[in-house]
Short mmCIF file of C-alpha atoms in Angstrom, two decimals:
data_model
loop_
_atom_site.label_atom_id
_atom_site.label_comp_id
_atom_site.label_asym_id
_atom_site.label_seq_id
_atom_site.Cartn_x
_atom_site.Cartn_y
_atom_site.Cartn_z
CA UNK A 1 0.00 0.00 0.00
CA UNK A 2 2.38 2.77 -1.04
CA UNK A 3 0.05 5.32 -0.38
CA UNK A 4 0.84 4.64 3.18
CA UNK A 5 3.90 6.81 2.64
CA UNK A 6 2.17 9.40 2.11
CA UNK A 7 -0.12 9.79 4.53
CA UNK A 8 0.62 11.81 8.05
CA UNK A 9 -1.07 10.07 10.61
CA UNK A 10 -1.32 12.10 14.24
CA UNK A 11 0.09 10.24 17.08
CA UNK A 12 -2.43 8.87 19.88
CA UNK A 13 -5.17 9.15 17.13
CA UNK A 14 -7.81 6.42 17.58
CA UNK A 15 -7.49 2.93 15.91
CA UNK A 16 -10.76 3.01 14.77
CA UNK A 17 -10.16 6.39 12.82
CA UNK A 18 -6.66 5.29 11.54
CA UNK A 19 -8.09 2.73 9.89
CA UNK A 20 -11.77 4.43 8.80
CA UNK A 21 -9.50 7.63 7.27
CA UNK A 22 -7.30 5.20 5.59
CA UNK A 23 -10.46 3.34 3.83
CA UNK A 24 -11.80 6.13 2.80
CA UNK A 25 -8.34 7.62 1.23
CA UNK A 26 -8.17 3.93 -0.34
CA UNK A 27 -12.03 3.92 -1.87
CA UNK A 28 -11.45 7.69 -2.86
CA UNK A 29 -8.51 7.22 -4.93
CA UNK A 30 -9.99 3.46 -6.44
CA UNK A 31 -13.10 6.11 -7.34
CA UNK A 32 -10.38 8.40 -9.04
CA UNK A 33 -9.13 5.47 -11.02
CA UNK A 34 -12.22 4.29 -12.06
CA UNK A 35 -13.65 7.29 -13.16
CA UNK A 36 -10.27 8.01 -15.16
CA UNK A 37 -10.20 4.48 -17.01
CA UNK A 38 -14.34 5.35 -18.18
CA UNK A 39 -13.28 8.40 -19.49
CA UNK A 40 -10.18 6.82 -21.44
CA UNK A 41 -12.60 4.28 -22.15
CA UNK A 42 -15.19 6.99 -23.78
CA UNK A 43 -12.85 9.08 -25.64
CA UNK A 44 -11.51 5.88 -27.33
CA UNK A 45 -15.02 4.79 -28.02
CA UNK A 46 -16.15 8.44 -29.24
CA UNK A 47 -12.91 8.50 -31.77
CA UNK A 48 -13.25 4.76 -33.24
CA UNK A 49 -17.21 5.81 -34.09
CA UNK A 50 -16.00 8.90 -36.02
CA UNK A 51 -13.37 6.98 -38.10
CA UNK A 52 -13.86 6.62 -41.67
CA UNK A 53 -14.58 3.50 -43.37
CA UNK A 54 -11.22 1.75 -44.48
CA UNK A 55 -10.51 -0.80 -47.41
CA UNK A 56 -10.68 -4.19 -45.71
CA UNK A 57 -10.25 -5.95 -48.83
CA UNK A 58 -6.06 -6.47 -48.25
CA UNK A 59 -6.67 -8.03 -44.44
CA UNK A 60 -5.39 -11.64 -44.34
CA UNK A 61 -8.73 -13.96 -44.86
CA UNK A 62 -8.23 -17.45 -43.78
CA UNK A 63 -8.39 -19.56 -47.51
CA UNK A 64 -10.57 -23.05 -47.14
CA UNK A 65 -8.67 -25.39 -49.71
CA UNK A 66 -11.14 -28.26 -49.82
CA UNK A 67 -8.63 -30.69 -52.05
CA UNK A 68 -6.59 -30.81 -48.60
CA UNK A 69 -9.42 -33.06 -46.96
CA UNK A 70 -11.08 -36.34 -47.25
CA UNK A 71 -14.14 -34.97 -48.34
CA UNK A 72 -16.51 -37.45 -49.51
CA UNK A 73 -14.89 -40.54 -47.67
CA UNK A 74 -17.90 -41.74 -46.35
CA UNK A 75 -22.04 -41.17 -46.76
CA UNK A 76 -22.65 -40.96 -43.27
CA UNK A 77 -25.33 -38.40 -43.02
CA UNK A 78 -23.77 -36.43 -40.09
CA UNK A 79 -20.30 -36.14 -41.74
CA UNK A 80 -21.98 -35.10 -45.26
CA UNK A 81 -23.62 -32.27 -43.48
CA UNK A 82 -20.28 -31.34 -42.02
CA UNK A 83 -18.77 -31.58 -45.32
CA UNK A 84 -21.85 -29.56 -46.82
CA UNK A 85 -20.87 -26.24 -44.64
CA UNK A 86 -17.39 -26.50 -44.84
CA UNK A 87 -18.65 -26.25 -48.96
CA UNK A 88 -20.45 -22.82 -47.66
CA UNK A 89 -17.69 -21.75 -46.14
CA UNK A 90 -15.09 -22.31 -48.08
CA UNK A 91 -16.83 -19.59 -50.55
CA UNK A 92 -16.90 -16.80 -47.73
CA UNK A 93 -14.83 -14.70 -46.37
CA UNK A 94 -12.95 -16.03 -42.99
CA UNK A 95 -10.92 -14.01 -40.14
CA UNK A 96 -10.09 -14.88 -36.67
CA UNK A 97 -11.02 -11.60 -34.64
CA UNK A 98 -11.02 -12.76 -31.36
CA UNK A 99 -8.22 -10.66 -29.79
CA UNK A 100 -9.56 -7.67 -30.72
CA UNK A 101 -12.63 -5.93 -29.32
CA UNK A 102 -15.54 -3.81 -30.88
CA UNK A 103 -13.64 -0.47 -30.31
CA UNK A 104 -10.52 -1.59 -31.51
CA UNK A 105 -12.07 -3.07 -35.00
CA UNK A 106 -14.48 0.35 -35.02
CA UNK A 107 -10.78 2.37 -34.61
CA UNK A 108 -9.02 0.09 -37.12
CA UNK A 109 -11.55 -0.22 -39.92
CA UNK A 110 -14.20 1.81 -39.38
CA UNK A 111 -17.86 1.28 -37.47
CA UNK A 112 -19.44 1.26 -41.10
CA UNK A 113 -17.32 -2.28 -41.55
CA UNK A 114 -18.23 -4.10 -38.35
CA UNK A 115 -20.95 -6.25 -39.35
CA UNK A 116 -19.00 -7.64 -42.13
CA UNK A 117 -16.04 -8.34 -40.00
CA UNK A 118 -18.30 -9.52 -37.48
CA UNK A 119 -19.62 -12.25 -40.11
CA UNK A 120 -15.46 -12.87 -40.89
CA UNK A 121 -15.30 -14.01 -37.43
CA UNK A 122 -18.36 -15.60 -36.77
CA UNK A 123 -17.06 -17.70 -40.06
CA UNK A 124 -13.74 -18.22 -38.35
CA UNK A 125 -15.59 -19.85 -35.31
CA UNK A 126 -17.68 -22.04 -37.39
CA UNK A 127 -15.62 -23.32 -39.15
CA UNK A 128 -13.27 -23.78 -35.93
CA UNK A 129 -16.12 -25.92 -34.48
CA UNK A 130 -17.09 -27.37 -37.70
CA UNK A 131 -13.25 -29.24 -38.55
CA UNK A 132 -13.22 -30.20 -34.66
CA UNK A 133 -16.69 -32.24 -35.35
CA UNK A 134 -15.47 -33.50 -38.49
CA UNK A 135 -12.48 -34.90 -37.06
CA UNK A 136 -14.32 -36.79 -34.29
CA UNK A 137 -17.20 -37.63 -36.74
CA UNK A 138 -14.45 -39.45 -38.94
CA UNK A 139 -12.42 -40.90 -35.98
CA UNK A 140 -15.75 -42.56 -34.24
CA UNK A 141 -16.96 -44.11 -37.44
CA UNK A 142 -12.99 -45.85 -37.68
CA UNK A 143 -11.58 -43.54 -40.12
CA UNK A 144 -8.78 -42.18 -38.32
CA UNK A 145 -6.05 -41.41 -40.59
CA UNK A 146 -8.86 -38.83 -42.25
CA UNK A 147 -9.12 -37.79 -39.12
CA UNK A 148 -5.97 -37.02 -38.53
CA UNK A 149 -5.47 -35.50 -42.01
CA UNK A 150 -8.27 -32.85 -40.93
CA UNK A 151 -6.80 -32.07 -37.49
CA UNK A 152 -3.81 -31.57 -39.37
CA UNK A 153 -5.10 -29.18 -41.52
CA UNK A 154 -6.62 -27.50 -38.67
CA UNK A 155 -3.26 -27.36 -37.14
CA UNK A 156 -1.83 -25.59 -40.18
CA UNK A 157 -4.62 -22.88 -40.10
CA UNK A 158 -3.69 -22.21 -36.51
CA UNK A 159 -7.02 -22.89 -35.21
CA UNK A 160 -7.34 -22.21 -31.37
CA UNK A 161 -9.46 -25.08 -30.17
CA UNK A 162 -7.06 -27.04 -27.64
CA UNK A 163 -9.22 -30.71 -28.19
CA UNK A 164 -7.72 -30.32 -32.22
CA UNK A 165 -4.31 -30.49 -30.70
CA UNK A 166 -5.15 -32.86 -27.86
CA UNK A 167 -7.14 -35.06 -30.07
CA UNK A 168 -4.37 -34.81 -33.11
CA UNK A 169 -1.88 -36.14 -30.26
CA UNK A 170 -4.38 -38.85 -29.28
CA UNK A 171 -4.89 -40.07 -32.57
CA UNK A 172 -1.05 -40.15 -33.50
CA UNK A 173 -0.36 -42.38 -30.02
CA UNK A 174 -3.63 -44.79 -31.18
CA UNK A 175 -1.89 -45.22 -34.87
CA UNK A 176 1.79 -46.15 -33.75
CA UNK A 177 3.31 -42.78 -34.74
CA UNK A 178 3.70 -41.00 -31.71
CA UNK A 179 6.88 -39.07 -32.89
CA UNK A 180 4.87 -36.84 -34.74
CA UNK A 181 3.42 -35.70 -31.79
CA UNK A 182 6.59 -33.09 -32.05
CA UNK A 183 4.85 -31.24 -35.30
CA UNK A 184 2.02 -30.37 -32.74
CA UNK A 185 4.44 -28.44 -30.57
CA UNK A 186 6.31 -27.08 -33.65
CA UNK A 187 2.79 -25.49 -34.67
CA UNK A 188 2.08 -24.24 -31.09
CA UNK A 189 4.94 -22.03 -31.18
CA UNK A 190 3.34 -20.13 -34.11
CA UNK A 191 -0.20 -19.42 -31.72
CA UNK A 192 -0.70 -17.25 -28.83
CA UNK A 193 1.62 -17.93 -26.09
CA UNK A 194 -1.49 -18.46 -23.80
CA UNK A 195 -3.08 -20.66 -25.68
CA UNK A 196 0.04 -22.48 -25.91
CA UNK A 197 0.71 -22.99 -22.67
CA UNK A 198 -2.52 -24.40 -21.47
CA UNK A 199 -2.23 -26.67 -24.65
CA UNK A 200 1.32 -27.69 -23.63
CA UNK A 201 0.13 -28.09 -19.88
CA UNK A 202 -2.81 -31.20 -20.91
CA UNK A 203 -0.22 -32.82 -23.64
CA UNK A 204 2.01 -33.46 -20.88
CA UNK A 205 -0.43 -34.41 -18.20
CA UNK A 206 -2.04 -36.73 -21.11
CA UNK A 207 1.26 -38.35 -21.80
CA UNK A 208 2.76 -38.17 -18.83
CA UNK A 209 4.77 -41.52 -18.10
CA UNK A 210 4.59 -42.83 -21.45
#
């Protein structure tokens, strides 16, 4: 508490009003701090709304190259609707937004973009979701070297869903080739570093002793 330091406290004052003045210069300055960090906060959101709408069409959208997966592999109805979206989305337009907020795209690009970068993202996070399914889908119904060859792809796109990674490593112990395991860490040290080390943290614990 450095603002202890700072504070001249009369000798033989009461305990009770040591500590009740001392609260009270504690909640006063929190107040301060608060009420400075909403007005940072307001200003930043009162300049992102005024900027101008920027060309987004250079910004580096995630490519869906359907010849790298086993589409087609099987007719199992829940893995051909899987295949069908990844169809739909490999036609739009794909960005992973997720470590910036509202203000900051607003400041970047422009409020008059946000809706279309909000649909970039949402695409990022289906298809996230929809290569995790397919890679279980194939792996349950025995076809685990597709599977594989998905979560790999996944991997290469730098997806951050830790059960691609986890299940990627599984899958590689279950088909006798756990050395590749080591191209899973290789392609964490491309992603965020927390990300990383949570992945990192459940690979070991999962592997631990073998």
């Amino acid at each position: 508490m450095d603002f202890l330091k700072h504070i001249s406290i009369p000798i033989g004052l009461p305990l009770f009003l040591i500590v009740g003045s001392l609260i009270a210069h504690s909640r006063h300055k929190h107040k301060s701090s608060q009420s400075k960090t909403m007005e940072d906060f307001f200003e930043r959101e009162r300049l992102a709304n005024s900027t101008r709408k920027q060309d987004i069409s250079h910004l580096d959208y995630m490519v869906l190259d359907l010849s790298l997966l086993p589409m087609g592999k099987t007719q199992d109805p829940s893995i051909k609707i899987l295949e069908d979206t990844l169809t739909e989305l490999s036609q739009k337009q794909i960005l992973d937004l997720s470590d910036k907020s509202n203000t900051d795209l607003k400041m970047m690009y422009g409020p008059a973009n946000l809706d279309t970068l909000w649909e970039c993202d949402d695409n990022y996070h289906a298809l996230s979701l929809t290569l995790l399914e397919y890679a279980k889908g194939l792996s349950d119904l025995g076809f685990s070297r597709e599977a594989i060859t998905v979560l790999e792809y996944a991997s290469s796109l730098q997806i951050d869903i830790s059960q691609i990674y986890l299940l990627l490593a599984e899958l590689y112990q279950k088909n006798g080739c756990p050395e590749k395991i080591s191209g899973i860490y290789a392609a964490l040290d491309a992603m965020d570093e927390n990300f990383r080390s949570y992945v990192l943290k459940h690979l070991e614990s999962s592997h631990a002793g073998e």
